[in-house]
Each structure stands twice: as C-alpha cells, then as structure tokens.
PDB file of C-alpha atoms in Angstrom:
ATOM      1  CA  UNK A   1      12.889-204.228  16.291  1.00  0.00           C
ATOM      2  CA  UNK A   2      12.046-206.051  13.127  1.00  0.00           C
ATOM      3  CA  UNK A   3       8.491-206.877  14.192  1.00  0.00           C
ATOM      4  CA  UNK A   4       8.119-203.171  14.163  1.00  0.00           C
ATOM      5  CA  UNK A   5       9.272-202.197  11.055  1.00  0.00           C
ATOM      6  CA  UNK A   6       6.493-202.299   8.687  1.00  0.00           C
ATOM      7  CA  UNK A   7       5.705-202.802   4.634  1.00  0.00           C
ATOM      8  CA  UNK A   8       9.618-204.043   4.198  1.00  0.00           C
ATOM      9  CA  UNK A   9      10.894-207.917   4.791  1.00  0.00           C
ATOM     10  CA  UNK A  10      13.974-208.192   6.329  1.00  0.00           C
ATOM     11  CA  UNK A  11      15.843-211.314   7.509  1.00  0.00           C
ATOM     12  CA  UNK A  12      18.208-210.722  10.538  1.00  0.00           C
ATOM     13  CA  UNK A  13      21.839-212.364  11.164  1.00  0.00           C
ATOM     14  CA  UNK A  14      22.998-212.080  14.393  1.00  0.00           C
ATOM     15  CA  UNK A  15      26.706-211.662  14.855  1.00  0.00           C
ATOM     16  CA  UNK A  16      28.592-212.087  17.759  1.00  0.00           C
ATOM     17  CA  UNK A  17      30.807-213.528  20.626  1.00  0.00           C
ATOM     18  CA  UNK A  18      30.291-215.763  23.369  1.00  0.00           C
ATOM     19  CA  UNK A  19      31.970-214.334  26.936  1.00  0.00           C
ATOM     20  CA  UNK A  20      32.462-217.130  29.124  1.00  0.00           C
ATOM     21  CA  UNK A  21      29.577-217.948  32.343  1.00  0.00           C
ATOM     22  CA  UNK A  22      27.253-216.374  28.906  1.00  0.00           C
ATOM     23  CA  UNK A  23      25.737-219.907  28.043  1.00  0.00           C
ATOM     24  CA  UNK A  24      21.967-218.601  29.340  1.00  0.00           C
ATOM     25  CA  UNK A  25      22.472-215.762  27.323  1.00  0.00           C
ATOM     26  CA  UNK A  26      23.226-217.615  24.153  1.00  0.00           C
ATOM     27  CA  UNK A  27      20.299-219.918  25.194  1.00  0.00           C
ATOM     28  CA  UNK A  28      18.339-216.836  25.361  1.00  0.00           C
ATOM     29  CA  UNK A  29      19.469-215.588  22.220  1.00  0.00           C
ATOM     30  CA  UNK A  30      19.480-218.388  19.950  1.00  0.00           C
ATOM     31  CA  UNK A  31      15.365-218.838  20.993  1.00  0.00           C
ATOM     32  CA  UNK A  32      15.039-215.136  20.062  1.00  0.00           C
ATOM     33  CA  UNK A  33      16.963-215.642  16.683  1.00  0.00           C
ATOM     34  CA  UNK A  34      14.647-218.781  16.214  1.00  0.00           C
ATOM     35  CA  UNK A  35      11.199-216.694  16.965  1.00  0.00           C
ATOM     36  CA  UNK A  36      12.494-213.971  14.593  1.00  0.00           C
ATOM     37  CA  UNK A  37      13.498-216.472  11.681  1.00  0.00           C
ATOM     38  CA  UNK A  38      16.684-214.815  11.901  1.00  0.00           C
ATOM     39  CA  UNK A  39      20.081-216.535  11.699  1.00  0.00           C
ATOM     40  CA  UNK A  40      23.130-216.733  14.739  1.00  0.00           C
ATOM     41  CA  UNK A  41      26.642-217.075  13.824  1.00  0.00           C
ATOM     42  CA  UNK A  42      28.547-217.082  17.273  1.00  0.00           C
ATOM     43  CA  UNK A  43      32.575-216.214  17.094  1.00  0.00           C
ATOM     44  CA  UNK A  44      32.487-216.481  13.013  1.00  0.00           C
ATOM     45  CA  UNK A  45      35.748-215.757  12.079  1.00  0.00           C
ATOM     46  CA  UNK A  46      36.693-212.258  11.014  1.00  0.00           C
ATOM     47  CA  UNK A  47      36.419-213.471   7.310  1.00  0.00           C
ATOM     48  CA  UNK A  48      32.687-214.567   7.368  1.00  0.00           C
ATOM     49  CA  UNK A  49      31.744-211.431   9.590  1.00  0.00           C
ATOM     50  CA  UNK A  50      32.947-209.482   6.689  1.00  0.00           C
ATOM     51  CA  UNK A  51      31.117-211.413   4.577  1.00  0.00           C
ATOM     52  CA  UNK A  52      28.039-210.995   6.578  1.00  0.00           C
ATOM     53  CA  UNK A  53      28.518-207.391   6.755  1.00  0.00           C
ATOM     54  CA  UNK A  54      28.804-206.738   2.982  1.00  0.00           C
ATOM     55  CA  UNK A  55      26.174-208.775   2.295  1.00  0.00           C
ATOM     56  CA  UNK A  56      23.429-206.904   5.042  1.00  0.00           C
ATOM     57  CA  UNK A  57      21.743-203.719   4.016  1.00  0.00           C
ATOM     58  CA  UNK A  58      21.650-202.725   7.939  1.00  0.00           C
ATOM     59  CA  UNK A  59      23.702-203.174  10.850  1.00  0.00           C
ATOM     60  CA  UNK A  60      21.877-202.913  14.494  1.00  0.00           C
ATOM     61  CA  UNK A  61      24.437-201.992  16.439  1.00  0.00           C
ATOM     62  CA  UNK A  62      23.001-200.657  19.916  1.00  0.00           C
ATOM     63  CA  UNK A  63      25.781-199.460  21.620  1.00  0.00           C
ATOM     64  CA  UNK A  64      24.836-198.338  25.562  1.00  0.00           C
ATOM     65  CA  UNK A  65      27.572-194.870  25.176  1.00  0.00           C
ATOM     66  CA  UNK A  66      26.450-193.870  21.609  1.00  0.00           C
ATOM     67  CA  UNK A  67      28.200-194.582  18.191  1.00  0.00           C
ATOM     68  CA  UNK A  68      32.200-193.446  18.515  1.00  0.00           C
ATOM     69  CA  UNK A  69      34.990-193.759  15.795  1.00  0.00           C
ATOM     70  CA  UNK A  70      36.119-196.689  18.633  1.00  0.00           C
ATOM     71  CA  UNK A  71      33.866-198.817  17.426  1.00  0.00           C
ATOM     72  CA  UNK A  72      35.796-201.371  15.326  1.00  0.00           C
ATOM     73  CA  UNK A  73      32.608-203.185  14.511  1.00  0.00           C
ATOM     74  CA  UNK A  74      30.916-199.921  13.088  1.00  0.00           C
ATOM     75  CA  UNK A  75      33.686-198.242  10.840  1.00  0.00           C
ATOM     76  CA  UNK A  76      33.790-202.465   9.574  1.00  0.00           C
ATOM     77  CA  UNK A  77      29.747-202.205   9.160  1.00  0.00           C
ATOM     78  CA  UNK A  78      29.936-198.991   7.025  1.00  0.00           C
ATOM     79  CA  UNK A  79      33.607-199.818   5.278  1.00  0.00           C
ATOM     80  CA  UNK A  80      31.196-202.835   3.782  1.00  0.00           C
ATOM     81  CA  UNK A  81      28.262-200.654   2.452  1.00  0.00           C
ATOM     82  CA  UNK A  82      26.052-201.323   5.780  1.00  0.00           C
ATOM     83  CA  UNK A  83      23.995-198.835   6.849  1.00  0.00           C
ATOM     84  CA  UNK A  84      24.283-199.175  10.862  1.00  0.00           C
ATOM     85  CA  UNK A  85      21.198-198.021  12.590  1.00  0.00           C
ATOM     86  CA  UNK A  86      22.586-197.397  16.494  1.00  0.00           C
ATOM     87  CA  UNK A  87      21.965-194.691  19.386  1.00  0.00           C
ATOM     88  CA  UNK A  88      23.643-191.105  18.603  1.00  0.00           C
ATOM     89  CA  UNK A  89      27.291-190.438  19.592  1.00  0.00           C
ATOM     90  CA  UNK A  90      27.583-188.847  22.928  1.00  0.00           C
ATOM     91  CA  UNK A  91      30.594-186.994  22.349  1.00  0.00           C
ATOM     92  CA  UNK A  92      31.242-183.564  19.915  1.00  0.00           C
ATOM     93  CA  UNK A  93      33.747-185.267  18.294  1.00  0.00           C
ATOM     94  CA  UNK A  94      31.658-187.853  16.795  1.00  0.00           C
ATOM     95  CA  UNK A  95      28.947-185.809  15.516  1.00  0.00           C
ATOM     96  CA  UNK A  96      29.854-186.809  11.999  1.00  0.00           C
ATOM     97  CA  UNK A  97      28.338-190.120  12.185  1.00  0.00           C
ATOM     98  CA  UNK A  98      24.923-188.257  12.988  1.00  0.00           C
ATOM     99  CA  UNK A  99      24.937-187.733   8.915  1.00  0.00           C
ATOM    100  CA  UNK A 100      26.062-191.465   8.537  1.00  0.00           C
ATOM    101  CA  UNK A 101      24.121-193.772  10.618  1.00  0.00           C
ATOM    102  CA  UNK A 102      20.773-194.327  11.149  1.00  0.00           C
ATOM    103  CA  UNK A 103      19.993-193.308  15.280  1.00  0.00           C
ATOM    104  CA  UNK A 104      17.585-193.460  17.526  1.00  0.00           C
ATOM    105  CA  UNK A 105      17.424-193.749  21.679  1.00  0.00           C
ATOM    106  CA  UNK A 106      15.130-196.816  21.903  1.00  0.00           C
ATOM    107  CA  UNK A 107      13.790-199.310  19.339  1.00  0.00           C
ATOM    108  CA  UNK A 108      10.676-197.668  18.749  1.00  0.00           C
ATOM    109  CA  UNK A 109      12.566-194.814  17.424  1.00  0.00           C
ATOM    110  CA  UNK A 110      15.281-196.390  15.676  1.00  0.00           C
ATOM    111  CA  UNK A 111      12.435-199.125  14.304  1.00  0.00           C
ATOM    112  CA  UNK A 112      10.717-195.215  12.457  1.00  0.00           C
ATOM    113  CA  UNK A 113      13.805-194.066  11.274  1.00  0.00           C
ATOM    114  CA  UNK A 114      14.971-197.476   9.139  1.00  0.00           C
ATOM    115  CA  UNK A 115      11.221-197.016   8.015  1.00  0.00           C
ATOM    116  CA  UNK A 116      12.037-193.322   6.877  1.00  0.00           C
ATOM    117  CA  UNK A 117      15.554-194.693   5.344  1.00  0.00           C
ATOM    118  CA  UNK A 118      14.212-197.714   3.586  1.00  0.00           C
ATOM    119  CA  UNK A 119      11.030-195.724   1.910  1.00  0.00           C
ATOM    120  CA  UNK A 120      13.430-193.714  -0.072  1.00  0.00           C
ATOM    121  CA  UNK A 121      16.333-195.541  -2.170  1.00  0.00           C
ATOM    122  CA  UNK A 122      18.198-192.088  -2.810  1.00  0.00           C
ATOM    123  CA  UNK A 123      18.137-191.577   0.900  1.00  0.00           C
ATOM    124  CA  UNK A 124      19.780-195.151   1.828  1.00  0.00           C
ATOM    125  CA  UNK A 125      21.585-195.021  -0.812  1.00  0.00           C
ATOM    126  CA  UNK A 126      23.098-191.486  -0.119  1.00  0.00           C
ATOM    127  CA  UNK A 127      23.720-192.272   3.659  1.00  0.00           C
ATOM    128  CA  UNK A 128      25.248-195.484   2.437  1.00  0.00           C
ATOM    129  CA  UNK A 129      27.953-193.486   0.214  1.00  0.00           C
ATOM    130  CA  UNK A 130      28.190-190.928   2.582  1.00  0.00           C
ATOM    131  CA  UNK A 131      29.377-193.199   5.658  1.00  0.00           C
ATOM    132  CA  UNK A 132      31.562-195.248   2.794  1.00  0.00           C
ATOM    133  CA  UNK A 133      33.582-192.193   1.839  1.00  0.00           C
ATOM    134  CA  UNK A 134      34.115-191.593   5.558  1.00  0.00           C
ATOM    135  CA  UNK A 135      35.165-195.183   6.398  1.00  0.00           C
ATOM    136  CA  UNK A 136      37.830-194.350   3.128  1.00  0.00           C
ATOM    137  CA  UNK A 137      39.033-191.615   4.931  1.00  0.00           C
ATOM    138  CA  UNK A 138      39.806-193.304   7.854  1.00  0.00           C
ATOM    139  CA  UNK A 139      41.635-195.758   6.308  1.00  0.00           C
ATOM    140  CA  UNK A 140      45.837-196.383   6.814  1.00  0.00           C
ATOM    141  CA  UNK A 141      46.351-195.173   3.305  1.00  0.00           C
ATOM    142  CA  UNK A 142      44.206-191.925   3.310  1.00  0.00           C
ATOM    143  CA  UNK A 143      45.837-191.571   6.608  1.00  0.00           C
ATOM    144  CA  UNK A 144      49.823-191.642   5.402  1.00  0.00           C
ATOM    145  CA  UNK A 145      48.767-189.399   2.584  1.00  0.00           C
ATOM    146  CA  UNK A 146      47.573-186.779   4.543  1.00  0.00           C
ATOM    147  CA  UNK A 147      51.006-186.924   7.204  1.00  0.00           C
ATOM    148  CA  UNK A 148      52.995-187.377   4.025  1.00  0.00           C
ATOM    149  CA  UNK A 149      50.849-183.890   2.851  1.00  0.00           C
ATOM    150  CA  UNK A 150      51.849-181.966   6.238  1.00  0.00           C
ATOM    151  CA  UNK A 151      55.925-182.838   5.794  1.00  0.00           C
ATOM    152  CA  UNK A 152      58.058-180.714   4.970  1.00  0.00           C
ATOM    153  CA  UNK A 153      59.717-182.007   1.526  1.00  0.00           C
ATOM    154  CA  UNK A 154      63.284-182.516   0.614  1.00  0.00           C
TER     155      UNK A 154
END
C-alpha cells in the first residue's frame, strides 16, 4: 500500500507477533519490510508498541471482519493519536468508527483515502481528535463516572 500512495513519504514499522510453525511467514515478511525500507519489530513488548504507536501518524490495521470496539490493537492505535486506516466495521454497533478511521475494502481504496486524509491537515487532524476523544470515552475512568452518574445517591 505505500507504493501506492503518492506525493507523501512515509516510512512503515511493522508490528507484530510470531505464532508458532509462522517462521516462512516471518521470512516472508521481513523480505517485504526490507523491499519497502520499512522497519519489523516482532513481539516488542507492550511498552515499545506504545511507543511505536504514538510516534506513527497511521496505523494499517486490515482486519478480515471489519474494525470492532474488540480490537485491543485499534482503540491502543487511536488512544496514541494514530490515525488507523482499516476495512469498515461490519456490525451497526460499530458504525462510530466510520467517522474515526480511515476505511477502505482493498488497498487500492484504502491507499486513495490516506491520500484524501493526508492532503488536508484539518482533515487528519480532525479525524485524529475525533477518534482520541472516543478512545477517552472508553476509558475505565470515563466509564466509572458514567455508572457512578446512573446510581442512585445516598
């Protein structure tokens, strides 16, 4: 996808874990990261993946059954600033994130809609706060306060 975004230069981390029996897929994948000049951090520890995260403008996150509020590593994206560019939620419930992500159904797609995103710094930028004020929302805190809100007092 980032050969097909054009006029912007992006560098590329890729995050993830290794499954076991997945050593030709990490062979695979580190000569992709190579080709793309992009960098592979395989099981980083929670720490430096939040690191990464809040340092990356965009998280590609293609997720086969659409974006969800079950996706720990999305709510972490956008609780960091990251925009997350991933296919559209599938269920009604999670139609919010159609406001907060950028989606798309294939790469060509999503590769036109970071392009639409990144031409306009209000628009990232206004996504971006938008899908932070969510993620603060969701959190523990905002959470209590609103059961706290709902009890009876006394």
């Amino acid at each position: 996808m980032l050969q097909e975004i054009r006029g912007h230069r992006l560098t590329a981390a890729i995050v993830g874990s290794v499954a076991d029996g997945a050593a030709p897929y990490v062979t695979t994948m580190r000569a992709r990261a190579e080709a793309l000049g992009a960098t592979l951090h395989l099981d980083a520890d929670p720490i430096t993946v939040a690191e990464i995260l809040s340092a990356s403008k965009l998280a590609f996150l293609p997720y086969e059954d659409g974006i969800s509020s079950r996706r720990g590593t999305a709510l972490a994206a956008i609780a960091n600033g990251t925009l997350v560019v991933t296919t559209p939620p599938r269920a009604a419930a999670d139609d919010h994130f159609r406001d907060l992500c950028v989606l798309g159904e294939n790469t060509e797609e999503l590769a036109r809609q970071v392009e639409a995103v990144l031409v306009s710094a209000d628009s990232f930028e206004g996504m971006r706060a938008a899908a932070q004020a969510f993620a603060r929302s969701q959190d523990w805190a905002s959470i209590a306060e609103r059961y706290r809100a709902i009890l009876p007092s006394g």
